[in-house]
Rosetta silent file (secondary structure, phi, psi, omega in degrees, C-alpha in Angstrom):
SEQUENCE: MIIVDDDDAVRQSLMFSLALEGFQVRAFRNGEELLAERELPARACLVIDYCMPSLDGLSLVDRLRQSAIALPAILITAKATAEIRRRAALCGCRAVLEKPLEDNSLADCIRDVLTCGGAEELHRPG
SCORE:     score description
SCORE:     0.000 S_00000001
   1 L     0.000  130.864  178.811    0.000    0.000    0.000 S_00000001
   2 E  -124.027  123.364  178.522    1.349    3.399   -0.985 S_00000001
   3 E  -108.902  134.739  173.467   -0.208    6.602    0.362 S_00000001
   4 E  -127.593  110.642 -179.929    0.549   10.032   -1.111 S_00000001
   5 L  -153.536  130.313 -177.140   -0.927   12.931    0.865 S_00000001
   6 L   -77.542  -15.326  179.987    0.589   16.300    1.739 S_00000001
   7 L   -85.958  113.944 -176.454   -1.397   16.652    4.982 S_00000001
   8 H   -56.354  -44.187 -177.466    0.678   15.143    7.806 S_00000001
   9 H   -65.258  -43.856  179.245   -2.334   14.390   10.005 S_00000001
  10 H   -65.181  -45.992 -179.702   -4.289   12.708    7.217 S_00000001
  11 H   -58.793  -47.287 -179.855   -1.247   10.735    6.061 S_00000001
  12 H   -64.157  -40.926  178.980   -0.493    9.502    9.586 S_00000001
  13 H   -63.372  -44.776  178.005   -4.136    8.645   10.199 S_00000001
  14 H   -63.317  -42.453  178.747   -4.385    6.659    6.957 S_00000001
  15 H   -59.435  -46.893 -177.667   -1.147    4.844    7.717 S_00000001
  16 H   -63.859  -49.781 -176.305   -2.370    3.913   11.189 S_00000001
  17 H   -66.502  -38.003  179.674   -5.866    2.783   10.148 S_00000001
  18 H   -72.793  -33.517  175.058   -4.628    0.763    7.171 S_00000001
  19 H   -64.050  -39.402  176.275   -1.913   -0.889    9.276 S_00000001
  20 H   -62.410  -29.342  178.440   -4.649   -1.920   11.730 S_00000001
  21 L   -81.474   -1.142  176.289   -6.465   -3.488    8.781 S_00000001
  22 L    97.313    6.294  179.678   -3.374   -5.592    8.079 S_00000001
  23 L   -86.389  143.412  168.541   -1.872   -3.642    5.176 S_00000001
  24 L   -84.941  126.583 -170.058    1.822   -2.917    4.858 S_00000001
  25 L  -123.941  135.728  168.390    1.932    0.821    4.252 S_00000001
  26 E  -121.367  145.239 -176.350    4.474    3.262    2.856 S_00000001
  27 E  -132.629  148.997  179.918    3.686    6.951    2.721 S_00000001
  28 E  -133.166  146.587 -177.649    4.954    9.951    0.801 S_00000001
  29 L   -77.718  -23.203 -177.849    4.331   13.672    1.363 S_00000001
  30 L  -162.138  172.967 -177.958    3.910   14.536   -2.314 S_00000001
  31 H   -65.210  -38.016 -179.862    4.102   13.244   -5.844 S_00000001
  32 H   -61.273  -39.190  178.616    7.670   14.332   -6.391 S_00000001
  33 H   -62.645  -42.102  178.347    8.771   12.273   -3.391 S_00000001
  34 H   -66.978  -44.728 -178.833    7.040    9.193   -4.814 S_00000001
  35 H   -63.052  -29.278  179.670    8.431    9.748   -8.323 S_00000001
  36 H   -79.994  -15.977 -177.143   11.962   10.016   -6.892 S_00000001
  37 L   -70.236  130.931  179.917   11.630    6.725   -4.994 S_00000001
  38 L   -99.817  -13.288 -175.827   13.591    3.881   -6.600 S_00000001
  39 L  -116.350   73.260  176.832   12.425    1.071   -4.290 S_00000001
  40 L   -94.242  152.596  177.951    8.692    0.645   -4.757 S_00000001
  41 L   -62.835  150.851  179.686    6.914   -2.635   -4.009 S_00000001
  42 L   -69.423  -29.459  178.400    6.406   -4.962   -6.947 S_00000001
  43 L  -135.325  128.981 -178.830    2.689   -5.186   -6.138 S_00000001
  44 L  -165.643  174.339  172.594    0.717   -2.478   -4.401 S_00000001
  45 L  -124.241  135.481  179.455   -2.271   -0.162   -4.514 S_00000001
  46 E   -93.154  133.733  171.885   -1.833    3.609   -4.620 S_00000001
  47 E  -118.326  110.608 -169.941   -3.973    5.874   -2.440 S_00000001
  48 E  -124.019  129.153  175.477   -3.427    9.396   -3.719 S_00000001
  49 E   -72.125  142.640  179.273   -4.842   12.698   -2.510 S_00000001
  50 L   -74.806  -49.856 -171.677   -6.174   14.895   -5.292 S_00000001
  51 L   -93.072   99.864  176.356   -5.306   18.325   -3.910 S_00000001
  52 L  -135.972  149.124 -179.908   -1.552   18.650   -3.370 S_00000001
  53 L   -67.977  147.157  175.618    0.770   21.554   -4.160 S_00000001
  54 L    69.198  -36.058 -179.854    2.767   21.512   -7.411 S_00000001
  55 L  -144.931  103.332 -178.244    1.529   18.098   -8.634 S_00000001
  56 L   -71.952  167.385 -174.617   -2.101   17.139   -8.056 S_00000001
  57 H   -58.340  -38.877 -179.870   -3.124   13.513   -7.622 S_00000001
  58 H   -72.469  -35.605  175.033   -4.376   13.020  -11.169 S_00000001
  59 H   -65.134  -37.060  177.232   -1.228   14.521  -12.656 S_00000001
  60 H   -63.745  -46.502  178.247    0.763   12.147  -10.470 S_00000001
  61 H   -59.880  -42.571  178.564   -1.198    9.124  -11.702 S_00000001
  62 H   -60.859  -44.550  178.685   -0.682   10.317  -15.280 S_00000001
  63 H   -63.592  -39.054  177.640    3.094   10.684  -14.726 S_00000001
  64 H   -63.327  -42.856  179.033    3.246    7.191  -13.204 S_00000001
  65 H   -63.153  -39.908  177.720    1.420    5.758  -16.218 S_00000001
  66 H   -64.289  -25.792  178.097    3.853    7.551  -18.562 S_00000001
  67 L   -92.548   14.246  178.781    6.683    5.854  -16.627 S_00000001
  68 L    64.573   28.717  173.908    5.031    2.446  -17.216 S_00000001
  69 E  -101.038  107.663 -172.484    3.931    2.139  -13.582 S_00000001
  70 L  -108.034   30.300  177.440    0.482    0.612  -13.815 S_00000001
  71 L   -63.502  143.158  178.245   -0.318    0.068  -10.145 S_00000001
  72 L   -64.617  144.358 -176.483   -4.018    0.490   -9.380 S_00000001
  73 E  -125.754  140.725  172.363   -4.864    3.896   -7.949 S_00000001
  74 E  -118.185  125.497  179.609   -7.588    5.171   -5.642 S_00000001
  75 E   -95.262  133.773  173.732   -8.059    8.929   -5.574 S_00000001
  76 E  -116.385  140.425 -176.097   -9.182   10.598   -2.344 S_00000001
  77 E  -154.797  152.701  177.407  -10.530   14.136   -2.346 S_00000001
  78 L   -76.340  -22.331 -178.458  -12.543   16.547   -0.232 S_00000001
  79 L  -140.998   98.339 -177.268  -14.748   17.403   -3.211 S_00000001
  80 L   -87.810   79.947  179.456  -15.413   14.675   -5.757 S_00000001
  81 L   -72.155  165.820  176.891  -16.921   16.727   -8.570 S_00000001
  82 H   -60.390  -37.785 -179.848  -18.159   15.150  -11.785 S_00000001
  83 H   -66.745  -42.109  177.756  -15.130   16.607  -13.593 S_00000001
  84 H   -64.124  -42.808  178.315  -12.667   15.094  -11.100 S_00000001
  85 H   -62.048  -41.700  179.169  -14.425   11.717  -11.392 S_00000001
  86 H   -63.285  -47.717  179.214  -14.299   11.929  -15.203 S_00000001
  87 H   -63.599  -38.455  179.133  -10.587   12.821  -15.211 S_00000001
  88 H   -62.547  -42.363  178.643   -9.858   10.094  -12.659 S_00000001
  89 H   -63.921  -40.885  178.475  -11.527    7.504  -14.868 S_00000001
  90 H   -64.412  -32.674  178.716   -9.520    8.712  -17.888 S_00000001
  91 H   -78.655  -12.821 -179.511   -6.287    8.395  -15.868 S_00000001
  92 L    95.092   15.570  175.060   -7.181    4.863  -14.894 S_00000001
  93 E   -66.861  138.760 -178.654   -8.068    5.416  -11.251 S_00000001
  94 E   -80.995  -23.374 -179.407  -10.098    2.482   -9.965 S_00000001
  95 E  -159.995  157.412  171.958  -12.128    4.576   -7.510 S_00000001
  96 E  -125.881  120.955  179.239  -12.680    8.086   -6.177 S_00000001
  97 E  -114.143  139.006 -177.689  -13.462    8.363   -2.470 S_00000001
  98 E   -95.017  135.556  175.240  -14.634   11.539   -0.806 S_00000001
  99 L   -82.036  148.322   -2.005  -13.126   12.823    2.450 S_00000001
 100 L   -73.186  141.598 -179.876  -13.857   12.472    5.231 S_00000001
 101 L   -72.118  133.858 -176.253  -13.571    8.749    4.665 S_00000001
 102 L   -99.290  141.187  175.194  -16.293    6.833    6.461 S_00000001
 103 L    44.945 -125.403 -178.896  -15.868    3.636    8.476 S_00000001
 104 L  -104.551   27.413 -174.362  -13.773    1.126    6.535 S_00000001
 105 H   -57.751  -40.908 -178.937  -14.582    2.544    3.102 S_00000001
 106 H   -69.808  -48.061  179.688  -10.932    2.923    2.093 S_00000001
 107 H   -60.378  -41.748  178.343   -9.838   -0.506    3.354 S_00000001
 108 H   -63.723  -41.927  179.346  -12.870   -2.111    1.691 S_00000001
 109 H   -64.269  -42.775  178.716  -12.140   -0.315   -1.578 S_00000001
 110 H   -60.968  -45.872  178.752   -8.483   -1.393   -1.466 S_00000001
 111 H   -60.032  -42.259  178.290   -9.506   -5.003   -0.875 S_00000001
 112 H   -60.879  -45.765 -179.495  -11.941   -4.815   -3.808 S_00000001
 113 H   -62.472  -45.658 -177.605   -9.253   -3.406   -6.095 S_00000001
 114 H   -71.024  -33.588  179.704   -6.680   -5.991   -5.048 S_00000001
 115 H   -71.846  -31.415 -177.741   -9.162   -8.878   -5.203 S_00000001
 116 L   -84.829   23.719  178.205  -10.303   -7.960   -8.702 S_00000001
 117 L    71.914   28.086 -174.877   -6.823   -8.494  -10.092 S_00000001
 118 L   -90.388   -0.180 -176.932   -5.996   -4.836   -9.831 S_00000001
 119 L   -99.494   79.131 -179.560   -2.474   -5.069   -8.398 S_00000001
 120 L   -67.635  160.268  176.615   -0.398   -5.156  -11.546 S_00000001
 121 L   -67.297  147.988  177.544    3.312   -5.697  -11.453 S_00000001
 122 E   -82.670  129.950  176.423    5.458   -2.603  -11.170 S_00000001
 123 L  -125.326  103.357  178.505    7.525   -1.851  -14.234 S_00000001
 124 L  -105.561  119.158 -179.530   10.036    0.927  -13.724 S_00000001
 125 L   -63.268  153.513  174.526   12.163    1.574  -16.795 S_00000001
 126 L    87.847    0.000    0.000   15.943    1.647  -16.494 S_00000001
């Protein structure tokens, strides 16, 4: 599980709750930090915040796809407009969840994505 969220409190909360659900979690403060990482898991699910400075969540997913990283992505956002949902679908996001996240909605969504064969192998060029 890979979380990308610029809000320290949200990131820590997601890490804690997903670890309680049994997921191994790595977290990054922003898209640039994730893109610079050379040691990503071979199989994982991305949980990416939409609203981040300099590189929003959908731009990050697009950059990952351009780098041949096809890990399934779940976008989280405070305001899931129709336009954000449309763009997320075009980028290949498997789901868009609105904050605040309720109950186990994120963990359940991650399980659904991973169960449906959504955890493709990581292919990082070079």
